[in-house]
Coordinates of C-alpha atoms in Angstrom, one line a residue:
X1 CA -3.2 -31.8 -48.1
X2 CA -1.3 -32.8 -45.2
X3 CA -3.8 -34.2 -42.4
X4 CA -3.6 -32.9 -38.6
X5 CA -3.0 -36.6 -37.6
X6 CA 0.0 -36.5 -40.0
X7 CA 1.5 -33.3 -38.7
X8 CA 0.7 -34.4 -34.9
X9 CA 2.1 -38.1 -35.5
X10 CA 5.3 -36.7 -37.3
X11 CA 6.0 -34.2 -34.8
X12 CA 5.8 -37.0 -32.0
X13 CA 7.9 -39.3 -34.0
X14 CA 10.7 -36.4 -34.3
X15 CA 10.6 -36.0 -30.6
X16 CA 11.0 -39.7 -29.8
X17 CA 14.1 -39.8 -31.9
X18 CA 15.7 -37.6 -29.4
X19 CA 15.8 -40.4 -27.1
X20 CA 18.5 -42.4 -29.4
X21 CA 21.1 -40.1 -28.4
X22 CA 22.4 -42.7 -25.9
X23 CA 25.9 -43.9 -26.2
X24 CA 27.0 -47.5 -25.4
X25 CA 28.8 -46.4 -22.0
X26 CA 25.3 -44.8 -20.8
X27 CA 23.6 -47.9 -21.5
X28 CA 26.5 -49.9 -19.6
X29 CA 26.0 -47.6 -16.4
X30 CA 22.3 -48.4 -16.5
X31 CA 22.6 -51.9 -16.9
X32 CA 25.1 -52.3 -13.9
X33 CA 22.4 -50.7 -11.4
X34 CA 20.5 -52.8 -9.1
X35 CA 16.7 -52.7 -9.8
X36 CA 13.9 -53.8 -7.4
X37 CA 12.9 -57.2 -7.2
X38 CA 9.4 -56.4 -8.0
X39 CA 10.6 -55.2 -11.3
X40 CA 9.5 -58.1 -13.4
X41 CA 8.0 -56.3 -16.4
X42 CA 11.1 -54.6 -17.7
X43 CA 10.9 -55.9 -20.9
X44 CA 7.4 -54.6 -21.5
X45 CA 8.1 -50.8 -20.6
X46 CA 9.0 -49.7 -24.3
X47 CA 5.6 -51.4 -25.4
X48 CA 3.8 -49.8 -22.4
X49 CA 5.2 -46.4 -23.6
X50 CA 4.7 -46.7 -27.2
X51 CA 0.8 -47.2 -26.5
X52 CA 0.7 -44.2 -24.1
X53 CA 2.6 -41.9 -26.8
X54 CA 0.1 -43.2 -29.5
X55 CA -2.8 -42.4 -26.9
X56 CA -1.1 -38.7 -26.4
X57 CA -1.1 -38.4 -30.1
X58 CA -4.7 -39.3 -31.0
X59 CA -5.6 -37.1 -27.9
X60 CA -3.9 -34.2 -29.3
X61 CA -5.3 -34.8 -32.7
X62 CA -9.0 -34.7 -31.0
X63 CA -8.4 -31.6 -29.4
X64 CA -6.8 -30.2 -32.6
X65 CA -10.0 -31.0 -34.7
X66 CA -12.4 -29.3 -32.0
X67 CA -10.9 -26.2 -32.5
X68 CA -8.1 -26.2 -35.2
X69 CA -5.7 -23.1 -35.5
X70 CA -7.2 -21.3 -32.4
X71 CA -4.9 -19.4 -29.6
X72 CA -5.9 -21.9 -26.9
X73 CA -5.5 -25.0 -29.2
X74 CA -2.0 -23.8 -30.1
X75 CA -1.2 -23.7 -26.3
X76 CA -2.7 -26.8 -25.3
X77 CA -0.5 -28.4 -28.5
X78 CA 2.5 -26.5 -26.8
X79 CA 1.6 -28.6 -23.4
X80 CA 1.2 -32.0 -25.4
X81 CA 5.0 -31.2 -26.9
X82 CA 6.3 -30.2 -23.6
X83 CA 5.0 -33.5 -21.9
X84 CA 6.6 -35.4 -24.7
X85 CA 9.8 -33.5 -24.7
X86 CA 10.2 -34.2 -20.6
X87 CA 9.2 -38.0 -21.0
X88 CA 11.4 -38.3 -23.7
X89 CA 14.2 -36.6 -22.3
X90 CA 14.2 -38.7 -19.0
X91 CA 16.3 -41.6 -20.6
X92 CA 19.0 -39.9 -22.7
X93 CA 19.3 -36.6 -19.6
X94 CA 19.4 -39.4 -16.8
X95 CA 21.9 -41.6 -18.6
X96 CA 24.1 -38.8 -19.8
X97 CA 24.1 -36.9 -16.1
X98 CA 24.3 -40.5 -14.7
X99 CA 21.9 -39.4 -11.9
X100 CA 18.8 -41.3 -11.0
X101 CA 17.4 -38.6 -8.9
X102 CA 17.4 -36.4 -12.1
X103 CA 15.3 -39.1 -13.7
X104 CA 12.8 -39.3 -10.6
X105 CA 12.5 -35.3 -11.1
X106 CA 11.8 -35.7 -15.1
X107 CA 9.3 -38.5 -14.0
X108 CA 7.4 -36.5 -11.6
X109 CA 7.7 -33.4 -13.7
X110 CA 5.8 -35.4 -16.7
X111 CA 3.1 -36.7 -13.9
X112 CA 2.2 -33.0 -12.7
X113 CA 2.2 -32.0 -16.6
X114 CA 0.2 -34.5 -17.7
X115 CA -2.4 -33.9 -14.7
X116 CA -2.5 -30.3 -16.0
X117 CA -2.8 -31.4 -19.7
X118 CA -5.9 -33.7 -18.5
X119 CA -7.4 -30.7 -17.0
X120 CA -7.1 -28.4 -19.9
X121 CA -8.3 -30.7 -22.3
X122 CA -11.3 -32.1 -20.4
X123 CA -13.7 -29.3 -21.2
X124 CA -12.7 -29.9 -25.1
X125 CA -13.3 -33.2 -25.0
X126 CA -13.6 -36.1 -22.5
X127 CA -12.2 -38.7 -24.9
X128 CA -9.1 -36.5 -25.1
X129 CA -8.8 -36.4 -21.5
X130 CA -9.4 -40.3 -21.2
X131 CA -6.7 -41.1 -23.6
X132 CA -4.2 -39.4 -21.2
X133 CA -5.2 -41.4 -18.2
X134 CA -2.7 -44.3 -19.3
X135 CA 0.2 -41.7 -18.9
X136 CA -1.2 -40.3 -15.7
X137 CA -1.7 -44.1 -14.2
X138 CA 1.9 -45.2 -15.7
X139 CA 4.3 -42.8 -15.1
X140 CA 4.3 -42.4 -11.4
X141 CA 5.2 -46.5 -11.7
X142 CA 8.3 -45.5 -13.5
X143 CA 9.1 -42.7 -11.4
X144 CA 8.7 -44.9 -8.2
X145 CA 11.0 -47.4 -9.6
X146 CA 13.5 -44.8 -10.5
X147 CA 13.4 -43.6 -6.9
X148 CA 13.4 -46.9 -5.4
X149 CA 16.8 -47.6 -7.7
X150 CA 18.2 -44.6 -5.5
X151 CA 17.8 -46.2 -2.5
X152 CA 19.8 -49.5 -4.0
X153 CA 22.3 -47.6 -5.8
X154 CA 23.1 -44.6 -3.6
X155 CA 26.3 -43.9 -5.4
X156 CA 24.4 -43.3 -8.7
X157 CA 21.6 -40.9 -6.9

């Protein structure tokens, strides 16, 4: 029998694969952009997001196991999925459109969805809500960084 954590992890992994639709010219566009001087941790960003996605999947697993298959649980799983899709869309959509403004909007949207998701799962499991806090803390940093890059690269807003 397939375990719920396998399905949740598998879906999270498949959605994350969608970020690989970036072409070399998209990467070159982003690499040439100026960054804020204080952005000294750019190399750690993939590791940070990996940890955040693991926490999100673990949170979803906890919520699913509390009331598997109920309508409200399915709705919350949809919110988890929406959050991951918006988050994963940040890079390929911003790169394809070559628009830092779009990246800022997607980052802000992810923050709002994560706040709503925390409120939705708080009554189900405090641990599940706590596992979403890293997203809530980190996403404004990424959104702010992208917003600052607009000021440094107005031609790419």
